[in-house]
GROMACS .gro file of C-alpha atoms in nm:
model
  152
    1MET     CA    1  -2.213  -3.973   3.523
    2GLU     CA    2  -2.433  -3.930   3.175
    3PHE     CA    3  -2.584  -3.605   3.322
    4ASN     CA    4  -2.215  -3.470   3.327
    5LYS     CA    5  -2.198  -3.596   2.988
    6ILE     CA    6  -2.494  -3.401   2.865
    7GLU     CA    7  -2.401  -3.064   3.017
    8ASP     CA    8  -2.059  -3.029   2.882
    9ILE     CA    9  -2.194  -3.155   2.547
   10LEU     CA   10  -2.476  -2.885   2.567
   11GLU     CA   11  -2.210  -2.586   2.677
   12LYS     CA   12  -2.027  -2.713   2.344
   13TYR     CA   13  -2.353  -2.697   2.169
   14PHE     CA   14  -2.389  -2.291   2.299
   15GLN     CA   15  -2.029  -2.215   2.171
   16GLY     CA   16  -2.064  -2.390   1.817
   17GLU     CA   17  -1.762  -2.677   1.882
   18THR     CA   18  -2.018  -2.990   1.893
   19SER     CA   19  -2.025  -3.235   1.625
   20ILE     CA   20  -2.294  -3.375   1.428
   21ALA     CA   21  -2.250  -3.698   1.596
   22GLU     CA   22  -2.320  -3.525   1.974
   23GLU     CA   23  -2.588  -3.299   1.799
   24LYS     CA   24  -2.770  -3.622   1.751
   25GLU     CA   25  -2.698  -3.734   2.104
   26LEU     CA   26  -2.833  -3.400   2.233
   27LYS     CA   27  -3.188  -3.488   2.029
   28ASP     CA   28  -3.199  -3.835   2.100
   29TYR     CA   29  -3.166  -3.754   2.490
   30PHE     CA   30  -3.380  -3.509   2.483
   31SER     CA   31  -3.682  -3.682   2.297
   32SER     CA   32  -3.605  -3.935   2.550
   33PRO     CA   33  -3.872  -3.949   2.869
   34ASN     CA   34  -3.616  -3.940   3.136
   35ILE     CA   35  -3.457  -3.619   3.098
   36ALA     CA   36  -3.294  -3.436   3.442
   37GLN     CA   37  -3.522  -3.170   3.609
   38HIS     CA   38  -3.304  -2.889   3.562
   39LEU     CA   39  -3.234  -2.988   3.174
   40GLU     CA   40  -3.607  -2.934   3.119
   41GLN     CA   41  -3.579  -2.597   3.008
   42TYR     CA   42  -3.402  -2.716   2.697
   43LYS     CA   43  -3.647  -3.002   2.590
   44PRO     CA   44  -3.870  -2.770   2.390
   45MET     CA   45  -3.590  -2.643   2.179
   46PHE     CA   46  -3.433  -2.974   2.052
   47GLY     CA   47  -3.830  -3.099   1.993
   48TYR     CA   48  -3.916  -2.816   1.779
   49PHE     CA   49  -3.574  -2.924   1.569
   50SER     CA   50  -3.702  -3.269   1.542
   51HIS     CA   51  -4.074  -3.158   1.451
   52VAL     CA   52  -3.963  -2.882   1.178
   53LYS     CA   53  -3.743  -3.183   1.034
   54GLU     CA   54  -4.065  -3.381   0.993
   55GLN     CA   55  -4.289  -3.095   0.809
   56LYS     CA   56  -4.282  -3.082   0.407
   57SER     CA   57  -4.409  -2.800   0.229
   58THR     CA   58  -4.664  -2.889   0.003
   59GLN     CA   59  -4.705  -2.511  -0.146
   60GLU     CA   60  -4.649  -2.467  -0.475
   61ILE     CA   61  -4.390  -2.146  -0.579
   62PRO     CA   62  -4.517  -1.997  -0.879
   63LEU     CA   63  -4.222  -1.943  -1.135
   64LYS     CA   64  -4.213  -1.636  -1.382
   65THR     CA   65  -4.041  -1.629  -1.686
   66ASN     CA   66  -3.866  -1.362  -1.800
   67LYS     CA   67  -3.901  -1.444  -2.208
   68GLN     CA   68  -4.127  -1.159  -2.324
   69ASN     CA   69  -3.930  -0.909  -2.086
   70VAL     CA   70  -3.628  -1.013  -2.331
   71ALA     CA   71  -3.813  -0.969  -2.625
   72TRP     CA   72  -3.960  -0.637  -2.599
   73LEU     CA   73  -3.602  -0.500  -2.422
   74SER     CA   74  -3.408  -0.678  -2.759
   75ILE     CA   75  -3.705  -0.514  -2.975
   76ALA     CA   76  -3.629  -0.139  -2.811
   77ALA     CA   77  -3.227  -0.214  -2.786
   78SER     CA   78  -3.265  -0.248  -3.230
   79ALA     CA   79  -3.489   0.062  -3.226
   80VAL     CA   80  -3.260   0.286  -3.032
   81VAL     CA   81  -2.930   0.131  -3.274
   82LEU     CA   82  -3.141   0.212  -3.590
   83LEU     CA   83  -3.234   0.581  -3.458
   84GLY     CA   84  -2.928   0.626  -3.385
   85ILE     CA   85  -2.753   0.483  -3.707
   86GLY     CA   86  -2.994   0.749  -3.899
   87THR     CA   87  -2.907   1.014  -3.709
   88TYR     CA   88  -2.560   0.969  -3.748
   89PHE     CA   89  -2.606   0.954  -4.153
   90TYR     CA   90  -2.838   1.212  -4.141
   91VAL     CA   91  -2.628   1.451  -3.961
   92SER     CA   92  -2.295   1.338  -4.175
   93GLU     CA   93  -2.465   1.430  -4.498
   94LYS     CA   94  -2.502   1.782  -4.368
   95ASN     CA   95  -2.121   1.827  -4.294
   96THR     CA   96  -2.030   1.646  -4.652
   97VAL     CA   97  -2.196   1.949  -4.806
   98ASP     CA   98  -1.993   2.189  -4.621
   99THR     CA   99  -1.676   1.963  -4.629
  100VAL     CA  100  -1.725   1.997  -4.978
  101ALA     CA  101  -1.749   2.373  -5.032
  102GLN     CA  102  -1.488   2.411  -4.792
  103THR     CA  103  -1.211   2.141  -5.051
  104GLU     CA  104  -1.294   2.366  -5.373
  105LEU     CA  105  -1.132   2.689  -5.215
  106GLY     CA  106  -0.936   2.834  -5.468
  107THR     CA  107  -1.165   2.794  -5.799
  108TYR     CA  108  -1.263   3.068  -5.950
  109ASP     CA  109  -1.546   3.120  -6.250
  110ASP     CA  110  -1.355   3.458  -6.407
  111PRO     CA  111  -0.980   3.433  -6.508
  112GLU     CA  112  -0.919   3.774  -6.384
  113GLU     CA  113  -1.022   3.729  -6.021
  114ALA     CA  114  -0.822   3.350  -6.068
  115LEU     CA  115  -0.505   3.569  -6.230
  116ALA     CA  116  -0.535   3.823  -5.901
  117ALA     CA  117  -0.594   3.583  -5.643
  118THR     CA  118  -0.243   3.358  -5.792
  119GLN     CA  119  -0.063   3.694  -5.780
  120LYS     CA  120  -0.164   3.775  -5.465
  121ALA     CA  121  -0.061   3.430  -5.318
  122LEU     CA  122   0.302   3.455  -5.481
  123ALA     CA  123   0.321   3.794  -5.369
  124LEU     CA  124   0.262   3.668  -4.990
  125LEU     CA  125   0.498   3.344  -5.104
  126SER     CA  126   0.778   3.610  -5.227
  127SER     CA  127   0.795   3.755  -4.918
  128ASN     CA  128   0.853   3.438  -4.686
  129VAL     CA  129   1.096   3.338  -4.908
  130ASN     CA  130   1.269   3.693  -4.910
  131VAL     CA  131   1.285   3.660  -4.528
  132GLY     CA  132   1.484   3.334  -4.595
  133ILE     CA  133   1.688   3.418  -4.798
  134GLY     CA  134   1.788   3.714  -4.552
  135SER     CA  135   1.852   3.453  -4.301
  136VAL     CA  136   2.077   3.284  -4.528
  137GLN     CA  137   2.320   3.579  -4.548
  138TYR     CA  138   2.350   3.616  -4.156
  139ILE     CA  139   2.453   3.202  -4.193
  140ARG     CA  140   2.676   3.260  -4.467
  141GLN     CA  141   2.864   3.623  -4.250
  142TYR     CA  142   2.871   3.351  -3.966
  143GLU     CA  143   3.056   3.074  -4.182
  144GLU     CA  144   3.306   3.333  -4.321
  145SER     CA  145   3.390   3.511  -3.968
  146LYS     CA  146   3.395   3.166  -3.818
  147ASN     CA  147   3.683   3.075  -4.088
  148LYS     CA  148   3.899   3.369  -4.004
  149ILE     CA  149   3.937   3.325  -3.683
  150PHE     CA  150   3.965   2.944  -3.712
  151LYS     CA  151   4.173   2.849  -4.047
  152GLN     CA  152   4.136   2.571  -4.149
   0.00000   0.00000   0.00000
């Protein structure tokens, strides 16, 4: 009867359905001297599990610290940031000189040259205003026509 129970527990063990108490029962059975002949083949497996459970590792595992690596990494990152900031200010300083030259458009040292440039600008403005006045005349004619058709 006990052999049948052990065989059932073994079947459940290989299916992965045993409880911890049943596994303990299997280990106890296979560590005892009276094992059924047809179950002798499983004895080394359960004997190995109990033997390995008793072993302890005495080897020390060296732990490496990465503090020096972190220190060098932070120094390198700081250098890159400072290099980037320096490059930005260097490039922006060159651009500000060009920007100042562009913002000073329209300043003349010679008054006659300034007068000619002003007259040219006013003539351009005048021609655009005249185009606008012509458009207003079209609107005035449209209003008159509308008022004739739709008397108010």
